[in-house]
mmCIF file of C-alpha atoms in Angstrom:
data_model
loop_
_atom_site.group_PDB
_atom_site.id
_atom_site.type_symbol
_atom_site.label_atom_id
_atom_site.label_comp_id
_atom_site.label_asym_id
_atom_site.label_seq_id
_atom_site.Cartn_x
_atom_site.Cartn_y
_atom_site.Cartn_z
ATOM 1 C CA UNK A 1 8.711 -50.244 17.901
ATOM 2 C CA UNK A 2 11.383 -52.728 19.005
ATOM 3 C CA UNK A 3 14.112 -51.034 21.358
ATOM 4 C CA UNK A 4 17.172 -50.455 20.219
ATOM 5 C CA UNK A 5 20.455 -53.146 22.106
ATOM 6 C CA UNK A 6 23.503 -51.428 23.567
ATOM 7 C CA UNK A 7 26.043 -54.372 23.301
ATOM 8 C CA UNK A 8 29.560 -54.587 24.583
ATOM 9 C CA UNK A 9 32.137 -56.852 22.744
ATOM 10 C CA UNK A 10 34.810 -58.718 24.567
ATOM 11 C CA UNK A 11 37.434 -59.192 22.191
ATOM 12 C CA UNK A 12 39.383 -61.948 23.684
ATOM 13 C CA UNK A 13 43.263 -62.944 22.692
ATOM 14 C CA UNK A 14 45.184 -65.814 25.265
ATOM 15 C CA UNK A 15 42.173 -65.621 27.565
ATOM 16 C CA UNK A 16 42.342 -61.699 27.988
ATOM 17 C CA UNK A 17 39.812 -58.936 26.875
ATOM 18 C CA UNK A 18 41.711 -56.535 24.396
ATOM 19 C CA UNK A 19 41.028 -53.474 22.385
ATOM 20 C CA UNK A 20 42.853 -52.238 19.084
ATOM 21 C CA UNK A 21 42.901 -49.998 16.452
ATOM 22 C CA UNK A 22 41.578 -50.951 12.964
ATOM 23 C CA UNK A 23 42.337 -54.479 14.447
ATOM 24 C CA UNK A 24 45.824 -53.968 15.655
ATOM 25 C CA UNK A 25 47.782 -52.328 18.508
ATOM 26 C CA UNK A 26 45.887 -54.937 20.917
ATOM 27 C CA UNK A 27 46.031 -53.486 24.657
ATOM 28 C CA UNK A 28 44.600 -55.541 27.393
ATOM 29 C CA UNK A 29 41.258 -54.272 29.057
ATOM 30 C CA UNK A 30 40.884 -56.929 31.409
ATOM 31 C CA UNK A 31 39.220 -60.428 32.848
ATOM 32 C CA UNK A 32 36.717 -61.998 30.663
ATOM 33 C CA UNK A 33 34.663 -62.694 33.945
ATOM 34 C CA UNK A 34 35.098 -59.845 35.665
ATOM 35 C CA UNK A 35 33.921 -57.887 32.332
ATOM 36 C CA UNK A 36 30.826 -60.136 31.710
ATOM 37 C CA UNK A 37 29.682 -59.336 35.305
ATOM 38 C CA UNK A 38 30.097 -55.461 35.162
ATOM 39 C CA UNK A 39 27.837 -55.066 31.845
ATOM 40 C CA UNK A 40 25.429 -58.043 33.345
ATOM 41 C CA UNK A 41 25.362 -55.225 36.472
ATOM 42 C CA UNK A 42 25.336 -51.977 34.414
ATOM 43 C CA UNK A 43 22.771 -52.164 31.861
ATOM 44 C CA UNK A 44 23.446 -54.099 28.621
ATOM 45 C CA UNK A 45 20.829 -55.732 26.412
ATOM 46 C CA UNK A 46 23.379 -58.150 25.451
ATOM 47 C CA UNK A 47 27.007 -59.011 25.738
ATOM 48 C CA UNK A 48 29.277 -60.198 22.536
ATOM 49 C CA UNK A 49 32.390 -62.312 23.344
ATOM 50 C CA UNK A 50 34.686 -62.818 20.417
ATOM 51 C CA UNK A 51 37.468 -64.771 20.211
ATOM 52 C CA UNK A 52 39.682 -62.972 17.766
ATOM 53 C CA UNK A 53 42.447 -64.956 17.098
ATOM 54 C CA UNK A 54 40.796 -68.100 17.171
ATOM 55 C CA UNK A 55 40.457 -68.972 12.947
ATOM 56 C CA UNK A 56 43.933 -67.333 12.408
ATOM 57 C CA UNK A 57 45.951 -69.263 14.964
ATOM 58 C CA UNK A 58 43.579 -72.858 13.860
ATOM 59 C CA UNK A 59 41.931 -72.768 17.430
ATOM 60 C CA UNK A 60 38.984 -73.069 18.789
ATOM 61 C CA UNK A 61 36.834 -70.922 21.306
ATOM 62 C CA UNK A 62 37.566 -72.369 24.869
ATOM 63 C CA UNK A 63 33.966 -73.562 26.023
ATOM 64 C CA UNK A 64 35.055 -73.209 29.554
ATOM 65 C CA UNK A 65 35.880 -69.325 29.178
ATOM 66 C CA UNK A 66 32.277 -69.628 27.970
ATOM 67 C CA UNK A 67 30.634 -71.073 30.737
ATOM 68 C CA UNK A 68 32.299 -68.653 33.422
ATOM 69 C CA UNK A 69 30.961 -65.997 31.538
ATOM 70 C CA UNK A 70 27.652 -67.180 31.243
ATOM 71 C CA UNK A 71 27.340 -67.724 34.732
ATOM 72 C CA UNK A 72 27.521 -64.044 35.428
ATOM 73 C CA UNK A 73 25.049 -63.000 32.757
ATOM 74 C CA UNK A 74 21.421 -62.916 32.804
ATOM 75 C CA UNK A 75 21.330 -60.820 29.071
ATOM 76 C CA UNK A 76 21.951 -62.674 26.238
ATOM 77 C CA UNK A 77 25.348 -64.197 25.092
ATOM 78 C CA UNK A 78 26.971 -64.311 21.472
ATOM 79 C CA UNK A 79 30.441 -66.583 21.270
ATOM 80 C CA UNK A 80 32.504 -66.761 18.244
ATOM 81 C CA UNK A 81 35.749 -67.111 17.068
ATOM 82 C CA UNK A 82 36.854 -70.025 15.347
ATOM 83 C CA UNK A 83 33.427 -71.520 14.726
ATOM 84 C CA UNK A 84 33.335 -73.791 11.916
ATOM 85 C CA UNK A 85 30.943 -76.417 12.542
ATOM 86 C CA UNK A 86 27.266 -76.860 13.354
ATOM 87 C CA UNK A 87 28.838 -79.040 16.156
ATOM 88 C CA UNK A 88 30.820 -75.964 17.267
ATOM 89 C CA UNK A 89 27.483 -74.260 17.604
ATOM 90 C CA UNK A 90 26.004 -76.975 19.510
ATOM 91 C CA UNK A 91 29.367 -76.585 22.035
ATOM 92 C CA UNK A 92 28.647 -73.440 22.442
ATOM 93 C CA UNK A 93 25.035 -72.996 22.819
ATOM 94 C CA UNK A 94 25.728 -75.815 25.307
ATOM 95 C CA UNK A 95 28.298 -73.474 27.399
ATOM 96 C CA UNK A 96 25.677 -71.308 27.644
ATOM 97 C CA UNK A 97 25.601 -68.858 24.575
ATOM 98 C CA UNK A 98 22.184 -68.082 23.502
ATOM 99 C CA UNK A 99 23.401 -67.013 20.021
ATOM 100 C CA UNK A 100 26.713 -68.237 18.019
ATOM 101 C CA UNK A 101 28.790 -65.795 15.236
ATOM 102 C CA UNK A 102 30.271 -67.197 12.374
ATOM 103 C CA UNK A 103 32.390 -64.805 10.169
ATOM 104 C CA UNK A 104 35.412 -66.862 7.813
ATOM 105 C CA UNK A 105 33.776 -70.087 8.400
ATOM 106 C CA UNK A 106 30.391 -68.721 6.723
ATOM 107 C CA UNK A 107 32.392 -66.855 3.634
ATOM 108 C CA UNK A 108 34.433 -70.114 2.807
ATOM 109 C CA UNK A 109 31.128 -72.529 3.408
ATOM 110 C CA UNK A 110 27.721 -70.812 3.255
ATOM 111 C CA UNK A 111 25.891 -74.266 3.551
ATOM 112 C CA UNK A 112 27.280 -73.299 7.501
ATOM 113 C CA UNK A 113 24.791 -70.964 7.723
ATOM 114 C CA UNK A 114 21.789 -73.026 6.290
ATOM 115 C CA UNK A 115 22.552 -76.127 8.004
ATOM 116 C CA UNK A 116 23.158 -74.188 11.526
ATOM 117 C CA UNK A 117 19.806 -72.599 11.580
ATOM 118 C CA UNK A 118 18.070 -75.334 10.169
ATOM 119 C CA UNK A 119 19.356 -77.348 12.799
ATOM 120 C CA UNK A 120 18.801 -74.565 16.187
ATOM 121 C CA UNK A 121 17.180 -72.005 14.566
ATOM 122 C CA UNK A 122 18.104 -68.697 12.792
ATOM 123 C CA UNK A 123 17.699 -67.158 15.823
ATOM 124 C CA UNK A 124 20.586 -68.829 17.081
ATOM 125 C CA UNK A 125 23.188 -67.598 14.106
ATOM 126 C CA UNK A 126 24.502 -63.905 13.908
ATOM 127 C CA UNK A 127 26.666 -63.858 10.609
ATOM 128 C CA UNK A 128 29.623 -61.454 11.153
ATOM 129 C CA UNK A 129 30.899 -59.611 8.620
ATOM 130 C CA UNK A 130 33.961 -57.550 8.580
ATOM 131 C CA UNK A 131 34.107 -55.035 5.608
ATOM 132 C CA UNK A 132 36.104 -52.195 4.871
ATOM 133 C CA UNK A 133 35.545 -49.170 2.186
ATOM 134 C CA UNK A 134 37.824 -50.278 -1.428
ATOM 135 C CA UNK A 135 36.076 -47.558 -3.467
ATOM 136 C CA UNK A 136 33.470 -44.979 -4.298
ATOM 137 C CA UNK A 137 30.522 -45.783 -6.565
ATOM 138 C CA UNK A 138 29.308 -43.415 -9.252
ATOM 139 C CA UNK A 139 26.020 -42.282 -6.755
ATOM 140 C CA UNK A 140 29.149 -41.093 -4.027
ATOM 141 C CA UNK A 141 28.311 -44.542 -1.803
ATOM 142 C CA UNK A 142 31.181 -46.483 -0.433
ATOM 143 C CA UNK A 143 32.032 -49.806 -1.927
ATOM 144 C CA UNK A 144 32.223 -52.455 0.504
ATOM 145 C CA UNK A 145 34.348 -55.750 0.163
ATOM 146 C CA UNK A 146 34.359 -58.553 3.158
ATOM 147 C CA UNK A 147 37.572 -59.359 5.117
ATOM 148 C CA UNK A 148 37.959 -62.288 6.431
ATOM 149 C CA UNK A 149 40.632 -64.207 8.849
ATOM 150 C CA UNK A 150 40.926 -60.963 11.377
ATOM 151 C CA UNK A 151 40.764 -58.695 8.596
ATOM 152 C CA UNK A 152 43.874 -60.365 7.247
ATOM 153 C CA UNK A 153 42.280 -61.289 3.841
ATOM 154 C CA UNK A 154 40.518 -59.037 1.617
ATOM 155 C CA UNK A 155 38.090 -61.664 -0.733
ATOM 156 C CA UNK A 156 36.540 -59.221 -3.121
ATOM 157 C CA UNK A 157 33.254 -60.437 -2.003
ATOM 158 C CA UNK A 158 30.576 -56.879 -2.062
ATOM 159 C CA UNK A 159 29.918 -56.539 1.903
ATOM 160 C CA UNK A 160 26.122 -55.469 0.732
ATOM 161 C CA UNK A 161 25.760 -58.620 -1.360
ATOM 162 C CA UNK A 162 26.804 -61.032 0.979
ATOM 163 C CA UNK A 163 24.516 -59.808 4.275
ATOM 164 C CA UNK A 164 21.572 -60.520 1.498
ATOM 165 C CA UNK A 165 22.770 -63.999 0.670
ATOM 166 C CA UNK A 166 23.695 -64.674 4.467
ATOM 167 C CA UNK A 167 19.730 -63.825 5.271
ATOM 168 C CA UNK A 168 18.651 -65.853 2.716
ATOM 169 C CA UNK A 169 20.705 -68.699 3.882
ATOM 170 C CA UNK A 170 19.035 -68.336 7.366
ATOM 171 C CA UNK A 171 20.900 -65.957 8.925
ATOM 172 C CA UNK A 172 19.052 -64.288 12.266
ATOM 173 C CA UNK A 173 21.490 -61.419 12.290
ATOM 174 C CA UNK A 174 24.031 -59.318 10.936
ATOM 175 C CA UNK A 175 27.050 -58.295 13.202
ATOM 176 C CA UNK A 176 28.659 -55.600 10.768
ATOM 177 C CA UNK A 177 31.813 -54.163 11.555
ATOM 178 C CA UNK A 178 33.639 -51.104 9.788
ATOM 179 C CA UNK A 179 37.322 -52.050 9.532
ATOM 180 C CA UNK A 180 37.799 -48.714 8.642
ATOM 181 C CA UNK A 181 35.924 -47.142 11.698
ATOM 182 C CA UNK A 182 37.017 -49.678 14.113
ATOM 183 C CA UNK A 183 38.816 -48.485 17.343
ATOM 184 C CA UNK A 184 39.154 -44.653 16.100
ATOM 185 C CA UNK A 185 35.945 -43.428 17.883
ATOM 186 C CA UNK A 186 35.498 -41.251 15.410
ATOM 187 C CA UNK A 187 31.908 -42.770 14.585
ATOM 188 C CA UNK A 188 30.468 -45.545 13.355
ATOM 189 C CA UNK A 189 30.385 -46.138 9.199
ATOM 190 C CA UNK A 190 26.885 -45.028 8.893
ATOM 191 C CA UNK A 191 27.406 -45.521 4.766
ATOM 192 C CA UNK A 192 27.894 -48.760 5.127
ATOM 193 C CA UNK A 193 25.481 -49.434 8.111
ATOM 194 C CA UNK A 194 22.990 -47.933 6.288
ATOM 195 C CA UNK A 195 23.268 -49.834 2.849
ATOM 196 C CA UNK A 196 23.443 -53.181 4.337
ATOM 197 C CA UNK A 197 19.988 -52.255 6.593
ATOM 198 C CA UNK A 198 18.339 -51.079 3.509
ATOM 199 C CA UNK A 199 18.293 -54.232 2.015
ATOM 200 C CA UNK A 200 17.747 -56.614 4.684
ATOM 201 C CA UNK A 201 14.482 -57.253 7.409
ATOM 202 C CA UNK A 202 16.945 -59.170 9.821
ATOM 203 C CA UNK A 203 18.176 -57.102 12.325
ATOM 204 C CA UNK A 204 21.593 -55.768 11.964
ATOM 205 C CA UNK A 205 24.112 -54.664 14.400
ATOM 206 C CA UNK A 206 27.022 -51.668 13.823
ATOM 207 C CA UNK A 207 29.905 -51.943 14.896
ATOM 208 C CA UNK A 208 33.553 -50.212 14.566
ATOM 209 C CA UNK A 209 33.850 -46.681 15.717
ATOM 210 C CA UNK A 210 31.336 -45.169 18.867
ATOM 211 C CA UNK A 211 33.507 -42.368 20.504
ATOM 212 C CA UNK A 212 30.478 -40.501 21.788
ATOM 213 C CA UNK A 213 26.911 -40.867 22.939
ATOM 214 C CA UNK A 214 26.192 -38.671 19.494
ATOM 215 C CA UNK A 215 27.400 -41.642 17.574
ATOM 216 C CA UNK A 216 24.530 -44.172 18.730
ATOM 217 C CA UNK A 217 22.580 -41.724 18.075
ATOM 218 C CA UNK A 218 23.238 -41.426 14.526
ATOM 219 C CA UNK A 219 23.843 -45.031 13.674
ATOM 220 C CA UNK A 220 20.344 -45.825 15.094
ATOM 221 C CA UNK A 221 19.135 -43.428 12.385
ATOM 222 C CA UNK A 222 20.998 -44.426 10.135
ATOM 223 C CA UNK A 223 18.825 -48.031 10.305
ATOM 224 C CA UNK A 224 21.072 -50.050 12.549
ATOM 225 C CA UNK A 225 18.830 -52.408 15.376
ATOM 226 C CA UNK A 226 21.703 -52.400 17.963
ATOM 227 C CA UNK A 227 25.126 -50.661 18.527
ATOM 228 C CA UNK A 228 28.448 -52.467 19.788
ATOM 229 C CA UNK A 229 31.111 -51.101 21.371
ATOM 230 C CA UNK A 230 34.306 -52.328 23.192
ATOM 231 C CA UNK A 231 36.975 -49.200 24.103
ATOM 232 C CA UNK A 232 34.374 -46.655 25.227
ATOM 233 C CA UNK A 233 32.869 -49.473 27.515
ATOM 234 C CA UNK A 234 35.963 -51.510 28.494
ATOM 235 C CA UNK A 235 37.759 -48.387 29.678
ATOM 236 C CA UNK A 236 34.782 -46.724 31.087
ATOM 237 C CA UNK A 237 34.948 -43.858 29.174
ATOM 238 C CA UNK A 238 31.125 -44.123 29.076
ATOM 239 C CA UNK A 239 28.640 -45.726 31.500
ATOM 240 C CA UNK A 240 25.482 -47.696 29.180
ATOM 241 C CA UNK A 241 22.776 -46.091 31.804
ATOM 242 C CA UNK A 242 24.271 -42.728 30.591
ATOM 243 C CA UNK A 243 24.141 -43.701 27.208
ATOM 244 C CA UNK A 244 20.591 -45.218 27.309
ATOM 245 C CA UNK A 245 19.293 -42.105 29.356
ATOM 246 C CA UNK A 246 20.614 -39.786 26.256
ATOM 247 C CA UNK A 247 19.085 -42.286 24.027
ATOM 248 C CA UNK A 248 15.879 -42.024 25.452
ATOM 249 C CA UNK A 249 16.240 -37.939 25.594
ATOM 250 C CA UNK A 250 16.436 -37.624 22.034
ATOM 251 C CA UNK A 251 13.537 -40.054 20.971
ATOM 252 C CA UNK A 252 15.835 -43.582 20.714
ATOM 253 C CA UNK A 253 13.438 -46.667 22.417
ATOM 254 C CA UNK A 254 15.950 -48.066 24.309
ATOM 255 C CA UNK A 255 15.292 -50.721 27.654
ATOM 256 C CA UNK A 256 16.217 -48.556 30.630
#
C-alpha cells in the first residue's frame, strides 16, 4: 500500500504566502522561504507553491521565488500559477520544481496537458482543478462544475468529467480543490473527493477544508492519495508529525 502525502500549499500573492476564505479575505502567513524550510524541517511528503494571482493579473510565476524555495527543500516541489506553456514547465522544472500545476491554462487548451507530458513526462504534470457544488443529482451526489481564473469564472464544465479527460490527456495527478470547503476548516468535500477518485487510477489530491486531524482521516477514506492544507499548517494550528502520528494510530500508512 502506497503511503498517504501530507502537503502544505503556499499560496503566494506579491511574493507573500497568504490564506483566505473560499478564495478571498487574503491574510498574510508569511516568507515563501522561510515557509518552504519549516515543512522541509517538520515532516512533509511534499510542498505545493501556488501562485494565485498569477493567470488573473497576466503574470507569470517568478522562477527566482522558485529557486530560493527549492534550495531549502529536499521533498518534492509543485509550482504553478500562471503556467501556460510547455516552455513554462521547462522554466520551472529548471528552478527546481519536480512537478508543474496547470489549472486555466489546461481548461482553455487541453493539448497543454498532452504535449507537457509527452514532452517531461506525466509524472511531471498535476492538473488542478478548482470546482465548486452547482447542484444535487437525482442519487443525492453533488454536481460539480470547474472554476477557473481564481475561481472567478464558473465554465459549466462537470468537475468529474474533466479529471477523466485530464488523465487521459496524460495527466500524472489531480490537485482537487473544494471552492466550497476551502478555508472554512470545516472538512474537506469528501462528495466530491470521492467521485472524482472513483473514476480515475492517477492519484488525486484533496484539498479545501482540513480543520482537524479527523478530517485527513476521513478524506483518506474517502479515496483521496494525499491531503493539502495551508491555514492549519501556516498558522501552526497543527504540527504534520502530530498529524502523521494520529494517522498512523488509526490505520492511515503515512511516512513518519
Amino acid at each position: 500500500m502506497l503511503a498517504k502525502r501530507i502537503i502544505p500549499c503556499l499560496d503566494v500573492k506579491d511574493g507573500r504566502v497568504v490564506k483566505g476564505v473560499n478564495f478571498v479575505g487574503l491574510r498574510d502567513a508569511g516568507d515563501i522561504v522561510e515557509n518552504a524550510k519549516y515543512y522541509n524541517d517538520c515532516g512533509a511528503d511534499e510542498v505545493c507553491f501556488l501562485d494565485i494571482t498569477a493567470t488573473h493579473e497576466g503574470r507569470k510565476t517568478f522562477a527566482l521565488q522558485v529557486e530560493k524555495a527549492a534550495r531549502e527543500l529536499f521533498v518534492p516541489l509543485t509550482v504553478g500559477g500562471g503556467i501556460s506553456s510547455v516552455e513554462d514547465f521547462r522554466t520551472m522544472l529548471l528552478a527546481g520544481a519536480d512537478k508543474v500545476s496547470i489549472n486555466s491554462a489546461a481548461v482553455k487548451n487541453p493539448r497543454l496537458i498532452s504535449d507537457a507530458a509527452e514532452k517531461f513526462g506525466s509524472q511531471c504534470v498535476v492538473v488542478a482543478i478548482d470546482a465548486k457544488k452547482v447542484g444535487v443529482d437525482p442519487n443525492g451526489k453533488g454536481i460539480f462544475h470547474v472554476f477557473v481564473h481564481g475561481g472567478r469564472i464558473d465554465t459549466g464544465t462537470d468537475a468529474v468529467k474533466w479529471a477523466k479527460e485530464a488523465q487521459k490527456r496524460g495527466a500524472g495527478e489531480i490537485l482537487l480543490t473544494s471552492m466550497d470547503a476551502d478555508g472554512t476548516k470545516d472538512g474537506f468535500d469528501n462528495d466530491l473527493t470521492s467521485q472524482v477518485a472513483n473514476e480515475l487510477t492517477i492519484p488525486v489530491i484533496a484539498s479545501g477544508g482540513a480543520g482537524k486531524p479527523e478530517h485527513f482521516y476521513d478524506t483518506f477514506k474517502a479515496g483521496a492519495d494525499a491531503a493539502l492544507a495551508a491555514t492549519l499548517f501556516h498558522f501552526r494550528q497543527l504540527e504534520i508529525k502530530d498529524l502523521k502520528k494520529y494517522l498512523k494510530s488509526r490505520g492511515i500508512e503515512v511516512r513518519l
